[in-house]
mmCIF file of C-alpha atoms and ligand atoms in Angstrom:
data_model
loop_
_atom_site.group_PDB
_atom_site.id
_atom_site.type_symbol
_atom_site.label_atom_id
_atom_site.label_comp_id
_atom_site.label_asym_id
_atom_site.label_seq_id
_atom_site.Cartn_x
_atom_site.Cartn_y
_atom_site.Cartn_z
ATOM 1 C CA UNK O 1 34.195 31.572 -74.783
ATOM 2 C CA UNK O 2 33.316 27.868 -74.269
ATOM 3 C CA UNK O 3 32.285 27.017 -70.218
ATOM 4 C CA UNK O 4 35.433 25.899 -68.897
ATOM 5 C CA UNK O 5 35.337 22.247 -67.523
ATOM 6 C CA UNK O 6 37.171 21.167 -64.269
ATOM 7 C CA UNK O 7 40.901 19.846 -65.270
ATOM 8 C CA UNK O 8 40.046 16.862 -62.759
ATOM 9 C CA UNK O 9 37.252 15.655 -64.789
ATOM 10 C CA UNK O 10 39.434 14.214 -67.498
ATOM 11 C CA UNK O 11 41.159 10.949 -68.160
ATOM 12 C CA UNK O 12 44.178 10.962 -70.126
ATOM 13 C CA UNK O 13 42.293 10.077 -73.176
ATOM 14 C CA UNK O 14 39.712 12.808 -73.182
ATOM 15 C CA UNK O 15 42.556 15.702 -72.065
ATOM 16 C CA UNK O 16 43.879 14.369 -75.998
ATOM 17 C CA UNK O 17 40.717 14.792 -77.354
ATOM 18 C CA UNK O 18 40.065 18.160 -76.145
ATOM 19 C CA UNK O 19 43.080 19.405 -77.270
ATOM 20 C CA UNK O 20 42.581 17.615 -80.432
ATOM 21 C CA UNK O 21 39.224 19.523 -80.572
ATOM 22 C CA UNK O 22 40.622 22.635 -80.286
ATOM 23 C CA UNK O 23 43.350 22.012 -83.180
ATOM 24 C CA UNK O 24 45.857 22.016 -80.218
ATOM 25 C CA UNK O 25 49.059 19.094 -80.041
ATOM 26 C CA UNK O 26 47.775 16.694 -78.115
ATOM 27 C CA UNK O 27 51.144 15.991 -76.804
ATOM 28 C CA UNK O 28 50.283 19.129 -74.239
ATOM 29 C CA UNK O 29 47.950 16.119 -72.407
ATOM 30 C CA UNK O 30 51.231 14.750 -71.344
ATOM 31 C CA UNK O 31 53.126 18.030 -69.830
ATOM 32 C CA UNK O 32 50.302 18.861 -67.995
ATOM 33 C CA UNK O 33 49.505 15.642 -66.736
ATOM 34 C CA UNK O 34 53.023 15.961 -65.631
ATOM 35 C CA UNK O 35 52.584 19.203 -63.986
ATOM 36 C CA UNK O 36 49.264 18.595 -62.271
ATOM 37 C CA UNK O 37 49.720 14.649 -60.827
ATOM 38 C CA UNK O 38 53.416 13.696 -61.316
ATOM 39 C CA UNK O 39 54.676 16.937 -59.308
ATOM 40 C CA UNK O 40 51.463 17.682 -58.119
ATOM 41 C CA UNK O 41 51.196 21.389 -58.730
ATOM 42 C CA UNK O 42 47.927 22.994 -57.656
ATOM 43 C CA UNK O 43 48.757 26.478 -59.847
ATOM 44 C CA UNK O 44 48.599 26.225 -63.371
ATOM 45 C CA UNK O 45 49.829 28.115 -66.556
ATOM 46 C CA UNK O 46 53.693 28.591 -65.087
ATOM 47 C CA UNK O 47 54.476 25.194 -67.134
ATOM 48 C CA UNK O 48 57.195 27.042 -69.399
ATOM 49 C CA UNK O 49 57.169 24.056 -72.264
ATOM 50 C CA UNK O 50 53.378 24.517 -72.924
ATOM 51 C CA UNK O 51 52.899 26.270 -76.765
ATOM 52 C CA UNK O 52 51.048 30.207 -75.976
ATOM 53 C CA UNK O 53 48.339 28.390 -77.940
ATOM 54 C CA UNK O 54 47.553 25.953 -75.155
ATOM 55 C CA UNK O 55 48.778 27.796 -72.230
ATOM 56 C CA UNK O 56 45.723 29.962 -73.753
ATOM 57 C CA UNK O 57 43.418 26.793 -73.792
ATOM 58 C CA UNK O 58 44.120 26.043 -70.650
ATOM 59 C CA UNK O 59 43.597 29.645 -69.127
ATOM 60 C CA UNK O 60 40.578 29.584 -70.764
ATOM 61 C CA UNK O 61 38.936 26.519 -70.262
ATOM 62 C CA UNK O 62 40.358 24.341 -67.891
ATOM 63 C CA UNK O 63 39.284 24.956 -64.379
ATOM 64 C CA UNK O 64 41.929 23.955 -61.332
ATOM 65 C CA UNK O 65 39.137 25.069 -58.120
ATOM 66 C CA UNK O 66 39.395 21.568 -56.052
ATOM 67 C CA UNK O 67 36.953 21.254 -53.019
ATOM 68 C CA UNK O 68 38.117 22.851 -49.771
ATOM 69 C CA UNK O 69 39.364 21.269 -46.306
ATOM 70 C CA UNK O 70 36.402 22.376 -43.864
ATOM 71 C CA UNK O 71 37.973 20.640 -41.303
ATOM 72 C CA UNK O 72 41.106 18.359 -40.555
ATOM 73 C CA UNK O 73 40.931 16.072 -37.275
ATOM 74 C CA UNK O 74 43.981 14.496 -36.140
ATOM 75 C CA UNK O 75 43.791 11.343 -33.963
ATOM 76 C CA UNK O 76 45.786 10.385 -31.457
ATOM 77 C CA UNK O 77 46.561 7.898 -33.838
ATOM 78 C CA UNK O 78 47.833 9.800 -36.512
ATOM 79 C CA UNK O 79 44.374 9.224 -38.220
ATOM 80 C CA UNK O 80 43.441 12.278 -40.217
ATOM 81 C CA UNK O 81 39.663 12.437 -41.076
ATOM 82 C CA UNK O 82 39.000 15.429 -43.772
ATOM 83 C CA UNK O 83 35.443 17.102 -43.830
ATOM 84 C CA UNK O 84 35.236 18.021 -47.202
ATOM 85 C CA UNK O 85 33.522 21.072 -48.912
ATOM 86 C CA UNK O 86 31.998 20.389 -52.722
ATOM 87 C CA UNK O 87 31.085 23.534 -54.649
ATOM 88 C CA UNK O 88 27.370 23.007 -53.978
ATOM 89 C CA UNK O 89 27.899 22.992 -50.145
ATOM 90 C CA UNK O 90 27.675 19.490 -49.986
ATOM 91 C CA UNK O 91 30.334 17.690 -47.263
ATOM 92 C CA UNK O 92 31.656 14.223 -47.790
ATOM 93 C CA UNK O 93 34.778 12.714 -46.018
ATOM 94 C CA UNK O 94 37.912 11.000 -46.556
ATOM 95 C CA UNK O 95 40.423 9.561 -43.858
ATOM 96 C CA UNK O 96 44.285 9.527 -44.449
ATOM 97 C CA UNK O 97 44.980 6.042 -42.638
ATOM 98 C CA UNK O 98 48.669 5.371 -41.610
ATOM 99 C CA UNK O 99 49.949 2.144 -42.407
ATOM 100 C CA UNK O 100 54.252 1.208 -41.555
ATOM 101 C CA UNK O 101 55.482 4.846 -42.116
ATOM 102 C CA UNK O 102 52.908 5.032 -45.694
ATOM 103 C CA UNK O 103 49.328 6.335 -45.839
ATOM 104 C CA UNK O 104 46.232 4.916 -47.324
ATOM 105 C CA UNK O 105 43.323 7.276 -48.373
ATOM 106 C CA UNK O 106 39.884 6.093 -47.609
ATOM 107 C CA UNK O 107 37.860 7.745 -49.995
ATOM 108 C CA UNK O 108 33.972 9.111 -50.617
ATOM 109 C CA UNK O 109 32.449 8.341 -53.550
ATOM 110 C CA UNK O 110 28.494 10.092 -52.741
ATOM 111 C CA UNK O 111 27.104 12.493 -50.695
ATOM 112 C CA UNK O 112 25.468 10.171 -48.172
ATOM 113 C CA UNK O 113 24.745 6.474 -49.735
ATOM 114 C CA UNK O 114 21.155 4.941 -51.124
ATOM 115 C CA UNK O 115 22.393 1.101 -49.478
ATOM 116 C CA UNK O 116 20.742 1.975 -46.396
ATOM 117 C CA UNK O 117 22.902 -0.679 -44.482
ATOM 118 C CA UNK O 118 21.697 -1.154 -40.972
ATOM 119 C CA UNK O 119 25.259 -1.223 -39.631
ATOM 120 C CA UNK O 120 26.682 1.866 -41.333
ATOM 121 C CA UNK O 121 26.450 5.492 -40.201
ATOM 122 C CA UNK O 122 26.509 6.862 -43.872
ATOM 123 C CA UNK O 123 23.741 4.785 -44.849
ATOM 124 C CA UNK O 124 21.155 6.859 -42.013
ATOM 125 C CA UNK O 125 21.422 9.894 -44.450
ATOM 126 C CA UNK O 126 20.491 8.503 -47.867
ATOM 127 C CA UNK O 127 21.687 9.097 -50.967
ATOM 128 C CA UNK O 128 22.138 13.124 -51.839
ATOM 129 C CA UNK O 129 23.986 13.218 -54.703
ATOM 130 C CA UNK O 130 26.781 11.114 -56.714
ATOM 131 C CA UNK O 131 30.941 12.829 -56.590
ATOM 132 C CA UNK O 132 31.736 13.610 -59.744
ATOM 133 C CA UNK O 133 35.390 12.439 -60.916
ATOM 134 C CA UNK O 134 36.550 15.466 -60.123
ATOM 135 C CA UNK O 135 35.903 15.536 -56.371
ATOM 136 C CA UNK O 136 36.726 12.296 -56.147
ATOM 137 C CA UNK O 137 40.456 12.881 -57.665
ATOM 138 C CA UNK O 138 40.023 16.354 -55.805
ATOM 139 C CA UNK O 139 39.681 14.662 -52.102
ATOM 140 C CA UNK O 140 43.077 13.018 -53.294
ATOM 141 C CA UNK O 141 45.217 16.357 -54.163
ATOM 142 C CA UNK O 142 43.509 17.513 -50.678
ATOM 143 C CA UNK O 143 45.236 15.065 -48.892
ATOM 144 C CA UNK O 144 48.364 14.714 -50.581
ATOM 145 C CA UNK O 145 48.436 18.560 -49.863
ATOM 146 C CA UNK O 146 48.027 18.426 -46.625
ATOM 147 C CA UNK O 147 50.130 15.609 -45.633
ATOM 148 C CA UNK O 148 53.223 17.527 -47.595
ATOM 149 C CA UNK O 149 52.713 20.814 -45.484
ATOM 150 C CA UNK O 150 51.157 19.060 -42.235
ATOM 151 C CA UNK O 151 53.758 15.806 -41.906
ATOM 152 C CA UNK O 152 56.555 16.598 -44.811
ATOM 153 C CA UNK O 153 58.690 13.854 -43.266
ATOM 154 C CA UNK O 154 56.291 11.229 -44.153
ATOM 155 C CA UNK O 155 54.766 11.559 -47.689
ATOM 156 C CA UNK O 156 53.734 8.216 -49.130
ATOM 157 C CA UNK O 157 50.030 8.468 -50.277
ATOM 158 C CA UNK O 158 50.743 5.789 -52.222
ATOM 159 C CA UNK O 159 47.367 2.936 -51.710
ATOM 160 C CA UNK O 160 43.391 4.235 -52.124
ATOM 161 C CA UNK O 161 40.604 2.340 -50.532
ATOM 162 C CA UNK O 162 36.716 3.433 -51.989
ATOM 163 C CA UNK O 163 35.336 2.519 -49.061
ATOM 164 C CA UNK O 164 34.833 6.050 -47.501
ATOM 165 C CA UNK O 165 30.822 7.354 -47.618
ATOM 166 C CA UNK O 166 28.805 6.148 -50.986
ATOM 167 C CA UNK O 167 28.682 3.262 -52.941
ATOM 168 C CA UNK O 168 31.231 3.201 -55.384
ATOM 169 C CA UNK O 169 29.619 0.869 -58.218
ATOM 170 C CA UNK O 170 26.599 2.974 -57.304
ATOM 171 C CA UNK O 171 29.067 5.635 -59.212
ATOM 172 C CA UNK O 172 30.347 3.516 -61.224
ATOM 173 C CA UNK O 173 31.604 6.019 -64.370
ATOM 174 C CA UNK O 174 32.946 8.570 -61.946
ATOM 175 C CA UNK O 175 34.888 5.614 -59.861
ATOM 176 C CA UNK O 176 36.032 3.761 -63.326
ATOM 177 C CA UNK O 177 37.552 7.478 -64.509
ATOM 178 C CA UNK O 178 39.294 9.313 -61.342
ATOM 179 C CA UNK O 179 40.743 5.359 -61.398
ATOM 180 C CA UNK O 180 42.181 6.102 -64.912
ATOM 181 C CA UNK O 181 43.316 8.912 -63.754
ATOM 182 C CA UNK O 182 45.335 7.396 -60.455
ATOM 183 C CA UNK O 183 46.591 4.721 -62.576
ATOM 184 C CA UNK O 184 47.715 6.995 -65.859
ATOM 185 C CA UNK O 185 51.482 6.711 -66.279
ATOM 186 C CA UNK O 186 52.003 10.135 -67.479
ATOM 187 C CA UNK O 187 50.749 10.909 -64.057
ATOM 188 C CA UNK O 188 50.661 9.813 -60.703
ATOM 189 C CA UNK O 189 50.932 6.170 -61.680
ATOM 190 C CA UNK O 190 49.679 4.215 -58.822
ATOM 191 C CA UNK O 191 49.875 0.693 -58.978
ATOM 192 C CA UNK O 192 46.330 -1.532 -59.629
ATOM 193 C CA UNK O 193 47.239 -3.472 -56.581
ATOM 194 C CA UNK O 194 47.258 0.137 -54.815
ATOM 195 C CA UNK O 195 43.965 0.646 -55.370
ATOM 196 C CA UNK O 196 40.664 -1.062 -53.807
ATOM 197 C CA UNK O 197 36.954 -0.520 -55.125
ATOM 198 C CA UNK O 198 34.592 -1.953 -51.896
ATOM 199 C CA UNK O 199 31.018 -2.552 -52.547
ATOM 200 C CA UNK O 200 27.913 -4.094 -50.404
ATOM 201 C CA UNK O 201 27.564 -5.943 -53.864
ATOM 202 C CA UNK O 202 25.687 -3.536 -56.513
ATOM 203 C CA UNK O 203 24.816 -5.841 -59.069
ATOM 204 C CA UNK O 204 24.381 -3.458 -61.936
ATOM 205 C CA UNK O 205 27.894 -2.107 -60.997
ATOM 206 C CA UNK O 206 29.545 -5.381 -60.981
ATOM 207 C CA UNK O 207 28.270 -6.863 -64.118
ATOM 208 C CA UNK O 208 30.094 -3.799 -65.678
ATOM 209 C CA UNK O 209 33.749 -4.519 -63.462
ATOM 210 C CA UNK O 210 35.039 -7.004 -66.275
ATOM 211 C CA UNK O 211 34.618 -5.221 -69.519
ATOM 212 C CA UNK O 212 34.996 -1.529 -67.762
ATOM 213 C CA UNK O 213 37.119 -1.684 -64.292
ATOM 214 C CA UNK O 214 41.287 -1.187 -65.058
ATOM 215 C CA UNK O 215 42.512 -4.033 -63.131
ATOM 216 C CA UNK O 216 42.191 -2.719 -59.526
ATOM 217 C CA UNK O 217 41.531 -4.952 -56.437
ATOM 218 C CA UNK O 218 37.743 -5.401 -55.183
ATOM 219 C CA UNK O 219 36.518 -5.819 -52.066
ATOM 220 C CA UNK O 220 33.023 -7.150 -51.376
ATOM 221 C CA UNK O 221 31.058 -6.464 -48.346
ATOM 222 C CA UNK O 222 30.273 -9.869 -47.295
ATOM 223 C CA UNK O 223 29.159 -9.742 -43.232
ATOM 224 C CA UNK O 224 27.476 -13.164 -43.723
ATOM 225 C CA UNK O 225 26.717 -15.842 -46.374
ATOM 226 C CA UNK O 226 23.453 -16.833 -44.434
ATOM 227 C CA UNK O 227 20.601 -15.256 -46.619
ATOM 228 C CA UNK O 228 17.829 -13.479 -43.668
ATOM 229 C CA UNK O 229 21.257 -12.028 -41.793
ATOM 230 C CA UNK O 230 22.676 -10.866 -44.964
ATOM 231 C CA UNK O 231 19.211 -9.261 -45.931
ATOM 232 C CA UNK O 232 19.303 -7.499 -42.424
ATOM 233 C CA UNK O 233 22.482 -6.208 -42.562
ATOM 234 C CA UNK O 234 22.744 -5.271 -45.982
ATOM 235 C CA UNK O 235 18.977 -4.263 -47.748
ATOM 236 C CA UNK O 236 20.177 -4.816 -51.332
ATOM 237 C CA UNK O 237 20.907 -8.184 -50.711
ATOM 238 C CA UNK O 238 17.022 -9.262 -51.456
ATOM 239 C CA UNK O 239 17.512 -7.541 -54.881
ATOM 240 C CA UNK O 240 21.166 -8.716 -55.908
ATOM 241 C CA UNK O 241 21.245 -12.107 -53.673
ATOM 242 C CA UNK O 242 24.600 -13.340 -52.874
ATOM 243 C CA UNK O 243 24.999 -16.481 -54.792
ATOM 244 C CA UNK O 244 23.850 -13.912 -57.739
ATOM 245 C CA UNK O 245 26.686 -11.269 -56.626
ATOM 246 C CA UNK O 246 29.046 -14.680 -56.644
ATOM 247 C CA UNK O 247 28.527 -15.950 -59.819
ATOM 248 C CA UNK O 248 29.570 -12.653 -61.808
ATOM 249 C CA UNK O 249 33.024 -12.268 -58.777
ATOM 250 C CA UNK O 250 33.933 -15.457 -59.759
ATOM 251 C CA UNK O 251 34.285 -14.225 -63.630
ATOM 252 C CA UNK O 252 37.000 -11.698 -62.686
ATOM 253 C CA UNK O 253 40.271 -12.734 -63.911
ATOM 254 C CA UNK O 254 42.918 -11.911 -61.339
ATOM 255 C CA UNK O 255 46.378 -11.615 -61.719
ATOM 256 C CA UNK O 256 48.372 -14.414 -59.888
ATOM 257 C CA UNK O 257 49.096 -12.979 -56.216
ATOM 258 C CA UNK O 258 45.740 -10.578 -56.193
ATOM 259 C CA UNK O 259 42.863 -11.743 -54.297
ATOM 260 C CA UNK O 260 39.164 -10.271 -53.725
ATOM 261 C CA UNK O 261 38.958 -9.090 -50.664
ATOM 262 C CA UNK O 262 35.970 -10.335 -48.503
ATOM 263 C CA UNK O 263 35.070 -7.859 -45.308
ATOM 264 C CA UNK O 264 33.468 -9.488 -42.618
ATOM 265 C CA UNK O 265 31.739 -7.100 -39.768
ATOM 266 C CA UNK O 266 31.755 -8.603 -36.273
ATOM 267 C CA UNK O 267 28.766 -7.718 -34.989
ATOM 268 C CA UNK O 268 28.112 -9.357 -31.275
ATOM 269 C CA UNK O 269 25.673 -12.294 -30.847
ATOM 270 C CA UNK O 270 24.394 -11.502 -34.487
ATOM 271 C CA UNK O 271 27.522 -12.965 -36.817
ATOM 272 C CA UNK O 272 29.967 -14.334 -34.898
ATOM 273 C CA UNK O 273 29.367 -17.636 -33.896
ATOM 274 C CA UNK O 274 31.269 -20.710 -35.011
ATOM 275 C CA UNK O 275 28.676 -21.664 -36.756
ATOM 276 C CA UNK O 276 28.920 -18.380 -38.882
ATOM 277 C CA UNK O 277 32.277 -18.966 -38.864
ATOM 278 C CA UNK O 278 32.220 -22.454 -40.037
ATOM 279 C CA UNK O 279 29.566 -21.423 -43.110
ATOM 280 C CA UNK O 280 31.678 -18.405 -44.334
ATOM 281 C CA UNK O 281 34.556 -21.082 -44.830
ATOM 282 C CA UNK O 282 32.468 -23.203 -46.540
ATOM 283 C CA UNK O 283 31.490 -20.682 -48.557
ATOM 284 C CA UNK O 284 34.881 -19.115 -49.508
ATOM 285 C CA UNK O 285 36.893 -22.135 -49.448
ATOM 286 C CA UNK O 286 39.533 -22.728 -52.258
ATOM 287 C CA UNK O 287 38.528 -19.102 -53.366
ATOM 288 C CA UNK O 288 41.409 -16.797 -54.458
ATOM 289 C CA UNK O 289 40.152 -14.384 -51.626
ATOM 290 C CA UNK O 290 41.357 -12.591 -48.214
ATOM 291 C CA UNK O 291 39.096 -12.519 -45.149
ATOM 292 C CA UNK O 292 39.050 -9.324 -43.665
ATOM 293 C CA UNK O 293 37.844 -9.212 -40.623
ATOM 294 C CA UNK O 294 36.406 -5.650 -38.742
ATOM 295 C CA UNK O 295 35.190 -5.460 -35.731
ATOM 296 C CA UNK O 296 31.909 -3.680 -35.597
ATOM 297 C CA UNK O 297 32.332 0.240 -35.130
ATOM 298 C CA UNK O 298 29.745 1.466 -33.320
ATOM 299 C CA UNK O 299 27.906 5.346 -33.682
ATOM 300 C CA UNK O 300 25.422 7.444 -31.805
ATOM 301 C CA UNK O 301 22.375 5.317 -32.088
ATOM 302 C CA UNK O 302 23.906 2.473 -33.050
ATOM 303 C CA UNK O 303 21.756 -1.253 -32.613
ATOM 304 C CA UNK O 304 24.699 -3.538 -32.647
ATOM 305 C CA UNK O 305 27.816 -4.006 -30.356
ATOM 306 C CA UNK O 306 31.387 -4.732 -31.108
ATOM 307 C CA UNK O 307 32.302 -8.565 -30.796
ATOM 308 C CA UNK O 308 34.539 -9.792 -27.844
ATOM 309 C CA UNK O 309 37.851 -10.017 -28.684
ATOM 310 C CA UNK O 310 37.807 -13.729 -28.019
ATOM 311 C CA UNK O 311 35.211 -14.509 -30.553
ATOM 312 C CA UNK O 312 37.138 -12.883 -33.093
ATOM 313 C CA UNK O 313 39.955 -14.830 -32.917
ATOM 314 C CA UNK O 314 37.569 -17.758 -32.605
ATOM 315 C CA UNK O 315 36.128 -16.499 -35.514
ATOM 316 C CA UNK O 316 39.836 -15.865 -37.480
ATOM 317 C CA UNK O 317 40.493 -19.239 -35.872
ATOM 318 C CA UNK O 318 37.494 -21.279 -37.882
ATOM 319 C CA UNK O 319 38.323 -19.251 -41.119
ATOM 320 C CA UNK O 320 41.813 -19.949 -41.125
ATOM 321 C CA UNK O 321 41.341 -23.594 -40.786
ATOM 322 C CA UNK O 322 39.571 -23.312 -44.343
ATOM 323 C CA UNK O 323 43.123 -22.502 -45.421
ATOM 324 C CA UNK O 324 42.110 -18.967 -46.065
ATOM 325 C CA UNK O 325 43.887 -15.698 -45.040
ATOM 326 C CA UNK O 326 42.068 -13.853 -42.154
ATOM 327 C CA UNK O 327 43.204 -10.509 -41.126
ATOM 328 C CA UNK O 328 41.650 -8.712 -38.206
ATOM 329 C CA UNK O 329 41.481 -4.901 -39.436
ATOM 330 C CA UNK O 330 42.891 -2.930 -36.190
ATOM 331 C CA UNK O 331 40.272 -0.325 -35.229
ATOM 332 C CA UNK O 332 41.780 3.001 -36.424
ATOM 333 C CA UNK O 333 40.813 6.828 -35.991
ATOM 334 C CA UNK O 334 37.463 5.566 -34.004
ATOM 335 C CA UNK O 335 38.391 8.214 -31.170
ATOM 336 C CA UNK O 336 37.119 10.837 -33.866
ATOM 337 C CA UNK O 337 35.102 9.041 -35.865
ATOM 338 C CA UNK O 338 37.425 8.350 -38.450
ATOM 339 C CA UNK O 339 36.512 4.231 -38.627
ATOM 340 C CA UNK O 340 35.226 2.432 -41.073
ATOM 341 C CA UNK O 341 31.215 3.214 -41.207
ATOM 342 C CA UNK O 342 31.581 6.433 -38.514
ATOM 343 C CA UNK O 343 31.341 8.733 -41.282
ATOM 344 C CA UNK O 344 28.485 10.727 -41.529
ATOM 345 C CA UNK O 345 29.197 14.601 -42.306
ATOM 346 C CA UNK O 346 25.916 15.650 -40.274
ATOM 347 C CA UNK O 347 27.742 14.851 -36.857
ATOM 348 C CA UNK O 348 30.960 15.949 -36.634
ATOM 349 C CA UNK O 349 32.454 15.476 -32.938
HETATM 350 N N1 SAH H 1 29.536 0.845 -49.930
HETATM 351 C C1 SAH H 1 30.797 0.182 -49.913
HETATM 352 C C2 SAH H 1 31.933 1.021 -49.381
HETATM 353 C C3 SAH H 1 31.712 1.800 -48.109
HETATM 354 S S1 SAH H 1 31.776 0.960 -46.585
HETATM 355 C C4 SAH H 1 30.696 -1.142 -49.218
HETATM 356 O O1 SAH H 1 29.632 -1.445 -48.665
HETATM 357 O O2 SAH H 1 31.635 -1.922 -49.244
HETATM 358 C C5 SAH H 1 33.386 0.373 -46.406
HETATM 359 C C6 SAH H 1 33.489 -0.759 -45.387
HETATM 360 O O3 SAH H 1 33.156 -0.301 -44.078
HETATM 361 C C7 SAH H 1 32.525 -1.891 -45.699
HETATM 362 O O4 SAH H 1 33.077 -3.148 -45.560
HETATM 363 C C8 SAH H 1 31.471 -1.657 -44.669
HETATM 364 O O5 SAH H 1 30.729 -2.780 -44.483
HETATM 365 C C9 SAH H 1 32.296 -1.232 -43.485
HETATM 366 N N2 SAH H 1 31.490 -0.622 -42.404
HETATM 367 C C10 SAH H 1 30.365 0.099 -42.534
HETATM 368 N N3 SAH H 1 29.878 0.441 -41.329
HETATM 369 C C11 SAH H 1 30.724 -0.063 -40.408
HETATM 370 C C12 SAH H 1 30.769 -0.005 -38.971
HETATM 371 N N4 SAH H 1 29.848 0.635 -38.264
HETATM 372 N N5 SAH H 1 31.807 -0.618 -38.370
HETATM 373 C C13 SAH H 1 32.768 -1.238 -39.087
HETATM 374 N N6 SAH H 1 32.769 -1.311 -40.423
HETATM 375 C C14 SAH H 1 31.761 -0.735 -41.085
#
């Protein structure tokens, strides 16, 4: 008998192929698609239109284990954060962020994260290992899960941010596929607009996004367009310099009411000056782009501090008079946390 392979782990494409392989119909791809991601069943083999020949296959070679919930803490704002169990033992996290009565899912994409970012809690334990597709689609099931027996009067999971622990175009083949998979009509069918790839601007990954990436929004870590601040904050800078990480965002076609996303970190007395203010809308003027702005979160150990609320709207203030949209991102799920760059599966509070 062949090693069975993780159900999880395969785009709509290769499901064919492996049934192909194993002189099967490839038409099964679509009933259990179906099955698994439109109705979201976690039990396999009761699918009563499968042939015996591939209700065989999949009994014996398809594996449906999906990481386990360790943990599940519930802020007072309806925040969820998820500590994750892999098979190896390894922990990542995802948060279930509510949003207007709908959830988003902030998702991990490596154990840990090799960036090394100076403002981000995931970045103090390194890189351990990359998610494969599976955990990443996995972390997604979890939560859906959950949500239907935890809240089952509200049950959109319906958007996906990558911007949970890792670097996604770090992992860029595992990212590109449980993608696929979101976005596969025979299955859950998530819009590309739903879906948001963030990165601190991983050259290699980018130069891929064009030819590879299925459409989806990106996000870029910006924090500041001048160069020694941007080197600070984010270490890869000095190898993949901005202007660098520019030229190849600039390539990407976008459809006419998407926009790449530009996160800007509010760190006090460090990037949010008008000055800093004034050069980011220099920089990102007449750009098809959305400023987000997020106010530093700070962790145990922690060098920076949050910026006053009055020099964020200064800050909003400058950018939006560069006739760009600038959104302060509300604070959410940092009584546990939950908030963007809080994650870090060695403390757990
Ligand atoms: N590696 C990717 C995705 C993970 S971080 C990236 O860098 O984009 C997702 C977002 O959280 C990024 O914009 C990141 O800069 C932000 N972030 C990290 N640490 C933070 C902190 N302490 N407070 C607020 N936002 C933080």
């Amino acid at each position: 008998m062949s090693e069975k392979t993780s159900f999880y782990q395969h785009n709509f494409s290769d499901l064919e192929s492996l049934l192909k392989s194993h002189a099967l119909n490839p038409a099964s791809a679509s009933l259990l698609y179906r099955h698994h991601y439109k109705e979201k069943n976690l039990i396999p083999c009761d699918h009563h239109n499968l042939s015996k020949a591939a209700r065989e296959f999949v009994v014996n070679n398809l594996d449906f284990t999906l990481p386990e919930i360790e943990l599940a803490h519930e802020s007072s704002d309806q925040t969820v954060k998820f500590l994750v169990k892999l098979k190896d033992g390894q922990k990542v996290e995802s948060v279930l962020i509510p949003f207007q009565s709908k959830y988003t899912l902030c998702l991990s994409t490596q154990v840990g994260c090799a960036m090394k970012c100076s403002f981000c809690f995931t970045g103090t334990q390194g890189l351990k290992r990359h998610l494969e597709t599976s955990e990443i689609i996995g972390q997604f099931i979890l939560a859906w899960n959950w949500l239907k027996e935890n809240r089952p009067d509200d049950q959109q999971l319906k958007n996906i941010v990558y911007m949970g622990q890792g670097e996604p175009l770090h992992n860029f083949d595992a990212v590109k596929k449980a993608s696929e998979i979101f976005l596969d009509q025979h299955g859950m069918s998530l819009g590309v607009q739903k879906i948001t790839v963030s990165t601190a601007g991983y050259l290699p990954g980018l130069k891929r996004w064009n030819e590879e990436m299925p459409g989806v929004n990106l996000a870029l870590s910006l924090h500041s367009v001048i160069e020694e601040k941007r080197n600070q904050l984010i270490p890869i800078n000095q190898r993949f310099p901005l202007q660098e990480v520019m030229d190849y965002i600039d390539t990407i076609p976008l459809a006419r009411k998407q926009y790449i996303i530009y996160e800007y970190l509010l760190i006090k007395d460090f990037n949010d000056s008008a000055f800093d203010a004034e050069a980011t809308g220099e920089f990102l003027k007449g750009k098809q782009a959305i400023i987000n702005l997020i106010p530093f979160n700070p962790f145990p150990g922690s060098e920076y501090q949050r910026s006053t609320d009055e020099s964020i709207l200064q800050f909003q203030k400058i950018i939006e008079s560069y006739k760009l949209p600038a959104l302060i991102r509300t604070t959410k799920g940092d009584d546990i946390l939950a908030a963007c760059g809080q994650l870090n599966t060695k403390v757990q509070v």
